[in-house]
Coordinates of C-alpha atoms in Angstrom, one line a residue:
X1 CA 67.8 151.8 70.6
X2 CA 65.6 153.8 68.2
X3 CA 64.0 157.1 69.0
X4 CA 60.9 156.5 71.1
X5 CA 58.1 158.9 72.1
X6 CA 56.1 158.2 75.3
X7 CA 52.4 157.8 74.6
X8 CA 49.7 159.9 76.2
X9 CA 47.6 158.1 78.8
X10 CA 48.1 154.5 77.4
X11 CA 45.2 152.1 78.4
X12 CA 45.6 148.5 79.5
X13 CA 45.4 146.0 82.3
X14 CA 48.7 144.0 82.3
X15 CA 51.8 146.0 82.8
X16 CA 55.1 144.2 82.1
X17 CA 58.4 145.7 83.2
X18 CA 61.5 144.3 81.5
X19 CA 64.7 144.8 83.4
X20 CA 67.4 145.1 80.8
X21 CA 70.5 146.1 82.8
X22 CA 71.6 147.4 86.2
X23 CA 74.1 150.0 87.4
X24 CA 77.1 147.7 87.5
X25 CA 76.5 144.7 89.9
X26 CA 77.7 141.5 88.2
X27 CA 75.2 139.2 89.9
X28 CA 71.9 140.9 91.0
X29 CA 69.3 143.3 89.7
X30 CA 66.6 144.7 91.9
X31 CA 64.0 147.4 92.8
X32 CA 62.6 148.8 96.0
X33 CA 59.0 149.8 94.9
X34 CA 56.8 150.6 91.9
X35 CA 53.9 153.1 92.0
X36 CA 51.3 153.3 89.3
X37 CA 48.9 156.3 89.1
X38 CA 45.8 156.3 86.8
X39 CA 44.0 159.1 85.0
X40 CA 41.7 159.6 87.9
X41 CA 44.7 160.3 90.2
X42 CA 44.2 157.1 92.2
X43 CA 46.8 154.4 92.6
X44 CA 46.1 151.4 90.4
X45 CA 44.9 148.3 92.3
X46 CA 47.1 145.4 91.4
X47 CA 45.5 142.0 91.7
X48 CA 48.6 139.9 90.9
X49 CA 52.3 140.5 90.6
X50 CA 54.9 137.9 89.5
X51 CA 58.2 137.5 87.8
X52 CA 59.8 135.1 85.4
X53 CA 63.0 135.1 87.6
X54 CA 63.3 131.9 89.7
X55 CA 66.3 132.8 92.0
X56 CA 65.1 135.8 93.9
X57 CA 65.6 137.5 97.3
X58 CA 62.7 139.1 99.1
X59 CA 59.0 139.0 98.2
X60 CA 57.8 140.3 94.8
X61 CA 54.7 141.7 96.6
X62 CA 57.1 144.1 98.5
X63 CA 57.4 146.2 95.3
X64 CA 53.8 147.4 95.8
X65 CA 54.3 148.4 99.5
X66 CA 54.8 152.1 100.2
X67 CA 58.0 151.6 102.2
X68 CA 59.6 153.7 99.6
X69 CA 62.8 154.9 101.3
X70 CA 63.3 151.7 103.2
X71 CA 66.9 150.3 103.3
X72 CA 66.0 146.9 104.8
X73 CA 67.3 144.3 102.3
X74 CA 64.6 141.9 103.5
X75 CA 61.9 144.3 102.3
X76 CA 63.4 144.8 98.8
X77 CA 63.3 142.5 95.8
X78 CA 66.3 141.2 93.8
X79 CA 66.8 138.6 91.1
X80 CA 69.9 136.6 90.3
X81 CA 70.9 137.5 86.7
X82 CA 73.5 134.7 86.5
X83 CA 71.0 132.0 87.4
X84 CA 68.5 133.5 85.0
X85 CA 70.9 133.5 82.1
X86 CA 72.2 129.9 82.9
X87 CA 68.6 128.7 82.3
X88 CA 69.1 129.8 78.7
X89 CA 66.4 132.4 79.0
X90 CA 66.3 134.5 75.8
X91 CA 64.1 137.0 77.5
X92 CA 65.2 139.5 80.2
X93 CA 64.0 139.4 83.8
X94 CA 60.4 140.6 83.9
X95 CA 58.1 141.9 86.6
X96 CA 54.4 141.6 85.5
X97 CA 51.5 143.3 87.3
X98 CA 47.8 142.5 86.5
X99 CA 45.4 145.3 87.5
X100 CA 41.8 144.9 88.4
X101 CA 40.5 146.7 85.3
X102 CA 41.7 148.3 82.2
X103 CA 43.2 151.7 83.2
X104 CA 44.6 154.8 81.6
X105 CA 48.1 155.1 83.1
X106 CA 49.1 158.7 83.9
X107 CA 52.3 158.2 85.9
X108 CA 54.7 155.4 87.0
X109 CA 57.4 155.9 89.6
X110 CA 60.3 153.6 90.3
X111 CA 62.1 153.5 93.6
X112 CA 65.4 151.9 92.8
X113 CA 67.4 149.5 95.0
X114 CA 69.2 151.5 97.7
X115 CA 70.3 149.2 100.5
X116 CA 73.6 151.1 100.6
X117 CA 75.7 153.3 98.4
X118 CA 77.8 150.4 97.2
X119 CA 74.9 148.0 96.7
X120 CA 72.9 150.7 94.8
X121 CA 74.6 149.2 91.7
X122 CA 72.1 146.4 91.9
X123 CA 69.4 148.9 91.0
X124 CA 67.8 148.8 87.5
X125 CA 69.3 151.1 84.9
X126 CA 67.8 150.3 81.5
X127 CA 64.2 149.0 81.3
X128 CA 61.3 148.7 79.0
X129 CA 57.6 148.8 79.8
X130 CA 54.8 147.1 77.9
X131 CA 51.1 147.7 78.6
X132 CA 48.9 144.9 77.2
X133 CA 52.0 144.0 75.0
X134 CA 52.4 147.5 73.6
X135 CA 55.6 149.3 74.3
X136 CA 55.0 152.5 76.4
X137 CA 58.5 153.3 77.6
X138 CA 62.1 152.4 77.1
X139 CA 65.0 154.2 78.7
X140 CA 67.1 154.7 81.8
X141 CA 66.1 155.3 85.4
X142 CA 68.4 156.9 88.0
X143 CA 70.6 155.1 90.3
X144 CA 69.2 155.4 93.9
X145 CA 72.3 157.4 94.8
X146 CA 72.6 160.1 92.2
X147 CA 74.4 163.4 92.6
X148 CA 71.1 164.9 93.7
X149 CA 70.8 162.5 96.7
X150 CA 74.0 164.0 98.2
X151 CA 71.8 166.8 99.4
X152 CA 68.4 165.1 100.1
X153 CA 66.8 161.7 100.2
X154 CA 66.5 160.4 96.7
X155 CA 63.0 160.6 95.2
X156 CA 61.8 157.9 92.9
X157 CA 62.3 158.3 89.2
X158 CA 59.1 159.3 87.6
X159 CA 57.8 158.5 84.1
X160 CA 54.8 160.6 83.1
X161 CA 52.3 159.7 80.5
X162 CA 50.4 163.0 80.6
X163 CA 51.0 166.8 80.6
X164 CA 47.5 167.6 81.9
X165 CA 47.6 169.9 84.9
X166 CA 44.2 168.6 86.0
X167 CA 45.3 165.0 86.1
X168 CA 48.6 165.9 87.9
X169 CA 46.7 167.8 90.5
X170 CA 44.5 164.7 91.1
X171 CA 47.7 162.6 91.5
X172 CA 49.1 165.1 93.9
X173 CA 46.2 164.5 96.3
X174 CA 47.2 160.8 96.5
X175 CA 50.9 161.1 96.2
X176 CA 52.6 160.7 99.6
X177 CA 55.8 162.3 98.1
X178 CA 53.9 165.7 97.9
X179 CA 52.7 165.6 101.5
X180 CA 54.8 167.6 103.9
X181 CA 57.1 165.5 106.0
X182 CA 59.9 166.0 108.5
X183 CA 62.1 163.6 106.5
X184 CA 63.1 166.3 104.1
X185 CA 66.2 168.1 105.4
X186 CA 66.2 171.9 106.0
X187 CA 69.9 172.5 105.7
X188 CA 71.2 172.3 102.2
X189 CA 74.2 173.7 100.4
X190 CA 74.3 177.1 98.7
X191 CA 74.9 177.5 95.0
X192 CA 78.6 177.8 95.6
X193 CA 78.7 174.5 97.5
X194 CA 76.7 172.8 94.9
X195 CA 78.7 173.9 91.9
X196 CA 82.1 173.7 93.5
X197 CA 82.4 171.7 96.6
X198 CA 80.0 168.9 95.7
X199 CA 81.6 168.6 92.2
X200 CA 85.0 168.3 93.7
X201 CA 83.7 165.6 96.1
X202 CA 82.4 163.6 93.1
X203 CA 85.7 164.1 91.2
X204 CA 87.5 162.4 94.1
X205 CA 85.6 159.2 93.3
X206 CA 86.5 159.4 89.6
X207 CA 89.4 157.2 88.3
X208 CA 92.2 158.7 86.3
X209 CA 90.7 161.1 83.7
X210 CA 92.6 161.6 80.5
X211 CA 93.6 165.1 79.6
X212 CA 91.5 167.0 77.0
X213 CA 92.2 170.6 76.2
X214 CA 91.2 173.1 73.6
X215 CA 92.4 176.5 74.7
X216 CA 92.7 179.8 73.0
X217 CA 93.9 183.3 74.0
X218 CA 90.8 184.6 72.1
X219 CA 88.3 183.1 74.5
X220 CA 88.2 183.0 78.3
X221 CA 85.7 181.6 80.7
X222 CA 85.7 184.9 82.6
X223 CA 82.6 187.1 81.9
X224 CA 83.1 190.7 81.1
X225 CA 79.5 191.9 81.5
X226 CA 78.6 193.4 84.8
X227 CA 75.3 192.6 86.5
X228 CA 73.0 195.6 85.6
X229 CA 71.0 195.0 88.7
X230 CA 73.8 195.3 91.2
X231 CA 72.7 196.0 94.7
X232 CA 73.3 199.6 95.6
X233 CA 72.2 202.1 98.1
X234 CA 68.8 203.2 96.8
X235 CA 68.7 206.5 98.8
X236 CA 71.9 207.8 97.0
X237 CA 70.0 207.6 93.6
X238 CA 66.6 208.8 94.6
X239 CA 67.3 212.4 93.6
X240 CA 68.3 211.3 90.1
X241 CA 65.0 209.6 89.4
X242 CA 62.4 211.4 87.4
X243 CA 59.5 209.1 88.3
X244 CA 58.7 208.2 91.9
X245 CA 55.2 206.9 91.7
X246 CA 55.0 203.4 93.3
X247 CA 54.4 203.4 97.1
X248 CA 52.9 199.9 97.7
X249 CA 52.9 196.6 95.9
X250 CA 50.6 193.7 96.7
X251 CA 51.5 190.3 95.4
X252 CA 48.4 188.1 95.8
X253 CA 49.2 184.3 95.5
X254 CA 46.2 182.4 94.3
X255 CA 47.6 178.9 93.6
X256 CA 50.7 176.7 94.2
X257 CA 52.2 173.9 92.2
X258 CA 50.4 171.1 93.9
X259 CA 51.5 170.9 97.6
X260 CA 48.4 170.6 99.8
X261 CA 48.0 173.3 102.4
X262 CA 51.3 175.2 101.9
X263 CA 52.6 178.0 99.7
X264 CA 56.0 179.8 99.7
X265 CA 58.8 181.7 98.0
X266 CA 62.5 181.8 98.4
X267 CA 63.3 185.5 97.5
X268 CA 62.0 188.7 96.0
X269 CA 63.9 191.7 94.6
X270 CA 62.4 195.0 93.4
X271 CA 64.2 196.5 90.4
X272 CA 63.8 200.3 89.6
X273 CA 63.9 201.9 86.2
X274 CA 67.7 202.4 86.6
X275 CA 68.0 198.6 86.8
X276 CA 69.1 198.9 90.4
X277 CA 67.8 196.8 93.2
X278 CA 65.8 198.6 95.9
X279 CA 67.5 198.4 99.2
X280 CA 65.7 196.0 101.5
X281 CA 65.8 198.5 104.4
X282 CA 63.5 200.7 102.4
X283 CA 60.8 198.0 102.2
X284 CA 58.3 197.2 105.0
X285 CA 56.8 193.8 104.4
X286 CA 53.6 192.1 105.8
X287 CA 51.7 189.0 104.8
X288 CA 47.9 188.5 105.1
X289 CA 48.0 185.1 106.8
X290 CA 50.2 183.5 109.4
X291 CA 51.2 184.6 112.9
X292 CA 54.9 184.8 112.4
X293 CA 55.3 188.0 110.3
X294 CA 59.1 188.0 110.7
X295 CA 59.6 185.0 108.4
X296 CA 58.4 186.9 105.4
X297 CA 61.6 189.1 105.8
X298 CA 63.6 186.1 104.6
X299 CA 62.4 187.0 101.1
X300 CA 64.8 189.9 101.2
X301 CA 67.9 188.4 102.8
X302 CA 69.6 188.0 99.4
X303 CA 70.3 184.3 99.9
X304 CA 68.1 183.2 97.0
X305 CA 70.3 180.5 95.3
X306 CA 69.8 177.9 98.0
X307 CA 67.8 174.9 99.1
X308 CA 68.1 175.8 102.8
X309 CA 64.5 176.2 104.0
X310 CA 65.7 178.5 106.8
X311 CA 66.3 181.1 104.1
X312 CA 62.8 180.7 102.6
X313 CA 59.3 181.8 103.5
X314 CA 56.5 179.2 103.8
X315 CA 53.0 179.6 105.2
X316 CA 49.6 177.9 105.3
X317 CA 47.6 178.0 102.1
X318 CA 43.8 177.8 102.6
X319 CA 42.9 175.9 99.4
X320 CA 39.1 176.0 99.7
X321 CA 38.8 179.3 101.4
X322 CA 38.2 182.5 99.4
X323 CA 41.0 184.1 101.4
X324 CA 44.3 184.3 99.4
X325 CA 47.8 184.8 100.6
X326 CA 48.9 188.4 100.0
X327 CA 52.4 189.8 100.5
X328 CA 52.4 193.6 100.9
X329 CA 55.5 195.7 100.1
X330 CA 55.3 199.2 101.5
X331 CA 58.2 201.6 100.4
X332 CA 59.5 204.3 102.8
X333 CA 60.0 206.5 99.7
X334 CA 58.1 206.2 96.4
X335 CA 60.0 204.3 93.7
X336 CA 59.9 204.0 89.9
X337 CA 59.3 200.3 89.2
X338 CA 60.9 198.3 86.4
X339 CA 60.6 194.7 87.4
X340 CA 59.9 192.2 90.2
X341 CA 62.4 189.4 90.4
X342 CA 61.1 186.2 92.1
X343 CA 62.8 183.0 93.3
X344 CA 60.2 180.3 93.9
X345 CA 60.2 178.0 96.8
X346 CA 63.1 175.5 96.4
X347 CA 63.5 173.5 99.6
X348 CA 63.8 170.2 97.8
X349 CA 62.3 168.6 94.6
X350 CA 59.3 167.5 96.6
X351 CA 58.8 170.7 98.4
X352 CA 59.2 172.8 95.2
X353 CA 55.5 172.0 94.6
X354 CA 54.7 174.3 97.5
X355 CA 56.0 177.2 95.3
X356 CA 53.6 179.8 94.1
X357 CA 52.1 179.1 90.7
X358 CA 49.7 182.0 90.0
X359 CA 49.8 185.6 91.3
X360 CA 47.9 188.9 90.9
X361 CA 50.0 192.0 91.2
X362 CA 48.5 195.3 92.5
X363 CA 50.3 198.6 92.2
X364 CA 49.2 201.4 94.6
X365 CA 46.0 199.3 95.3
X366 CA 45.1 198.9 91.6
X367 CA 45.2 195.5 89.8
X368 CA 47.9 195.8 87.1
X369 CA 48.8 192.2 86.3
X370 CA 46.4 189.3 86.7
X371 CA 47.0 185.6 86.6
X372 CA 50.8 185.9 86.3
X373 CA 52.2 182.4 85.9
X374 CA 55.2 181.8 88.2
X375 CA 57.8 179.2 87.2
X376 CA 58.2 176.3 89.5
X377 CA 61.6 176.0 91.1
X378 CA 63.7 173.0 90.2
X379 CA 64.4 171.5 93.6
X380 CA 68.2 171.9 93.0
X381 CA 70.6 174.8 92.2
X382 CA 72.2 173.9 88.9
X383 CA 71.4 177.4 87.6
X384 CA 70.0 180.7 88.8
X385 CA 66.2 180.0 88.9
X386 CA 65.2 183.7 89.2
X387 CA 62.1 184.8 87.2
X388 CA 61.9 188.5 86.1
X389 CA 58.4 189.9 85.8
X390 CA 58.8 193.1 83.8
X391 CA 56.3 195.8 84.6
X392 CA 58.0 199.1 83.6
X393 CA 54.8 201.0 83.5
X394 CA 53.3 199.0 80.6
X395 CA 51.0 196.8 82.7
X396 CA 48.7 194.2 81.3
X397 CA 47.3 190.7 81.7
X398 CA 49.2 187.7 80.7
X399 CA 48.7 186.4 77.2
X400 CA 46.5 183.3 77.1
X401 CA 47.8 180.0 75.8
X402 CA 47.9 180.2 72.0
X403 CA 45.8 177.9 69.9
X404 CA 48.5 175.4 69.2
X405 CA 49.4 171.8 69.8
X406 CA 53.0 172.8 70.6
X407 CA 54.4 171.7 74.0
X408 CA 54.9 174.7 76.3
X409 CA 56.7 175.4 79.6
X410 CA 59.2 177.4 81.5
X411 CA 62.1 174.9 81.8
X412 CA 63.2 172.5 79.0
X413 CA 65.7 170.1 80.4
X414 CA 67.9 167.8 78.2
X415 CA 69.5 165.0 80.2
X416 CA 72.5 163.3 78.6
X417 CA 72.2 159.7 79.9
X418 CA 75.1 158.0 78.1
X419 CA 77.8 158.4 75.5
X420 CA 78.9 156.4 72.5
X421 CA 81.8 154.9 74.5
X422 CA 83.7 157.5 76.4
X423 CA 83.4 157.2 80.2
X424 CA 84.9 160.5 81.2
X425 CA 83.4 163.2 78.9
X426 CA 80.2 164.0 77.0
X427 CA 79.6 166.7 74.5
X428 CA 77.4 168.3 71.8
X429 CA 78.0 170.5 68.8
X430 CA 74.8 172.5 69.4
X431 CA 71.0 172.5 70.0
X432 CA 68.4 174.4 68.0
X433 CA 64.9 175.3 69.2
X434 CA 62.0 176.1 66.9
X435 CA 58.9 178.0 67.9
X436 CA 55.2 177.1 67.2
X437 CA 55.5 178.6 63.7
X438 CA 58.5 176.4 62.9
X439 CA 60.9 179.3 63.0
X440 CA 64.4 179.0 64.6
X441 CA 64.4 180.7 68.0
X442 CA 67.2 183.1 69.1
X443 CA 68.4 181.7 72.4
X444 CA 70.4 184.1 74.5
X445 CA 72.9 183.1 77.1
X446 CA 70.7 184.0 80.0
X447 CA 68.2 181.4 78.8
X448 CA 70.8 178.7 78.8
X449 CA 72.4 176.7 81.6
X450 CA 74.4 173.5 81.8
X451 CA 75.5 171.3 84.7
X452 CA 78.4 170.7 84.8
X453 CA 78.9 173.9 82.8
X454 CA 81.9 172.6 80.9
X455 CA 85.2 170.7 81.4
X456 CA 86.5 173.9 83.0
X457 CA 85.0 172.6 86.3
X458 CA 87.9 170.1 86.4
X459 CA 90.9 171.3 88.5
X460 CA 93.4 170.4 85.7
X461 CA 91.5 172.3 83.0
X462 CA 91.6 176.1 82.6
X463 CA 90.1 178.3 79.9
X464 CA 89.0 175.5 77.6
X465 CA 87.0 177.0 74.7
X466 CA 84.3 174.3 74.7
X467 CA 81.8 176.1 77.0
X468 CA 78.0 175.8 77.1
X469 CA 77.4 179.1 75.2
X470 CA 78.6 177.3 72.0
X471 CA 75.5 175.2 72.1
X472 CA 73.4 178.2 70.8
X473 CA 75.9 180.1 68.7
X474 CA 74.4 178.7 65.5
X475 CA 77.6 177.0 64.3
X476 CA 76.5 173.4 64.7
X477 CA 77.5 171.4 61.6
X478 CA 81.2 172.0 62.2
X479 CA 84.5 170.3 62.9
X480 CA 85.9 173.3 64.8
X481 CA 86.1 172.4 68.5
X482 CA 85.9 176.1 69.3
X483 CA 82.2 175.9 68.4
X484 CA 81.5 172.7 70.5
X485 CA 80.5 172.0 74.1
X486 CA 82.2 169.4 76.3
X487 CA 81.7 168.6 79.9
X488 CA 82.7 166.0 82.5
X489 CA 80.8 162.8 83.2
X490 CA 80.5 162.7 87.0
X491 CA 80.0 159.5 89.0
X492 CA 76.4 158.3 89.3
X493 CA 75.2 161.4 87.5
X494 CA 74.3 162.7 84.1
X495 CA 75.1 166.0 82.4
X496 CA 72.1 168.4 81.9
X497 CA 71.3 171.3 79.6
X498 CA 68.6 173.7 80.6
X499 CA 66.6 176.2 78.5
X500 CA 65.0 178.6 81.0
X501 CA 62.3 181.2 80.2
X502 CA 60.4 183.7 82.3
X503 CA 57.1 183.2 80.5
X504 CA 55.5 180.0 79.1
X505 CA 57.4 179.3 75.9
X506 CA 56.1 177.0 73.1
X507 CA 58.6 174.8 71.2
X508 CA 57.5 172.7 68.2
X509 CA 60.9 171.0 67.4
X510 CA 64.3 170.6 69.0
X511 CA 67.3 169.6 66.9
X512 CA 70.4 168.0 68.6
X513 CA 73.8 168.1 66.8
X514 CA 76.1 165.5 68.2
X515 CA 79.8 166.1 69.3
X516 CA 82.1 165.6 66.3
X517 CA 85.7 166.2 67.4
X518 CA 85.8 162.8 69.2
X519 CA 82.6 161.0 68.2
X520 CA 82.6 158.5 71.0
X521 CA 82.2 161.5 73.4
X522 CA 78.9 162.4 71.7
X523 CA 75.7 161.7 73.6
X524 CA 73.9 158.5 72.8
X525 CA 70.8 158.3 75.0
X526 CA 69.0 161.4 76.2
X527 CA 65.7 162.4 77.6
X528 CA 63.8 165.7 77.4
X529 CA 61.5 167.0 80.1
X530 CA 59.4 170.2 80.2
X531 CA 58.8 171.5 83.7
X532 CA 59.7 168.1 85.2
X533 CA 57.5 166.1 82.7
X534 CA 59.4 163.7 80.5
X535 CA 58.2 164.2 76.9
X536 CA 60.9 162.3 74.9
X537 CA 63.6 159.7 75.3
X538 CA 65.7 158.3 72.5
X539 CA 69.1 157.9 70.8
X540 CA 71.2 160.5 69.0
X541 CA 73.1 159.3 65.9
X542 CA 76.9 159.2 66.4
X543 CA 79.0 161.7 64.4
X544 CA 81.8 160.7 62.0
X545 CA 84.7 162.5 60.4
X546 CA 82.4 163.2 57.4
X547 CA 79.2 164.3 59.0
X548 CA 77.6 165.5 62.2
X549 CA 75.1 163.2 63.9
X550 CA 71.8 164.9 64.1
X551 CA 68.4 164.2 65.7
X552 CA 65.2 166.1 65.0
X553 CA 62.7 165.8 67.9
X554 CA 59.1 166.6 67.2
X555 CA 57.5 168.3 70.2
X556 CA 54.1 168.8 68.7
X557 CA 51.4 167.4 71.0
X558 CA 49.4 164.6 69.3

């Protein structure tokens, strides 16, 4: 499959979805529902829906019904692939939808077949979409039971055809997935459970995994650097500080990421000029809205890497009222302020849209930073999603978006969807990012995260050198495994690489260098998303003994 770029707001009336393959069932292929959102934020009105499959179960019209998480097989749609192929059909099974009028498509969401964990293999894997006979998407959608759904109901897999905040906000007004509901669980695992316990559970489902090992006494997975912001008793260090000028901080939240009527955060830490965290007992906290003032203290409980909503703060958000939500931090003793660390609301992928998006920061009653853009949480805990807002006495407004067509965001996610043949491992030699001037960016380790981090997560592997930091060490066109990255392929999941920034970052090009030591372990199909919006999907050339497979991805906006 050749590299393919998703078009911006494609226009058309007839949408044809070609179902290329499923997740492993030998007989059937099926879906639960399809949602189509237009440029105006409204759902597309479909006049007619039909399929070229003749041997089907369920009604094709059920794909347009909003019983999105339904597990009743009678309300789902499946087609018999064996019968279809026996009829000597050269074309794949198709689902065709005719809309009332020509529409600009902004988003399409697929809810995959999910009657049970076993029968989820009936769900579609590879598909293509044509709008008025023009290709607008080709790629893979998630199995209904991915690793994420171990911890919350699986949300549909979304394909976005726009990066416009205005259009996405219109969609949010009509998207039932962004309306608060009691169906979302409040109790979710901590970071430790996600990275260790859940991984081990998935490994129990994995068949025999061949041994792979590249160890060295020169490199260990243990980190030698200490956390400079270690939590210490602030009072013991007060006498050593030269500047003690901050007595109160007001954090005024003026917008969220799209959730109607709610706004929240997971955690806050105040860092002084000695890079020490101010003890929570020295901070008195109030919030300008809401009757339960005790819940805001959850922001300082230290349990920030979590999806447990009982460890987060959430309150009503008056969207149309001039009143904003303000969190006030009063210090029992004046402090010297270096930074404010914020973990945004992370209850689930859906509820992450209740996280704060824009904030004004007042120091001692004076506006010091306006329109600070807060990074949306990811909805999972694959890495520490903290955002550090550096103040350090040099206050100023955020820099406006530069005059550029370069794609910008906080979190750039690379999803490795398949390999060139290996079913147990996937790897890369490296990844390069280029800024809006076309210059190679220096990516530091704290901007990089991978899940699974490396094959060192496997119980039989210890101190393998092929860790994620090798992705950005600059040694990419190499045959030396000590400069490569390799990780495990977990059941019903895909490996991910994240580039995480505290401020909006603009990237013009991304270059992928494929794994070379064992070429079939290199990534084949991948997708790239920026702040949850898919901007690219395509295929990476396989490496050989003589050269490193390389893919240059242009991220310039058209």
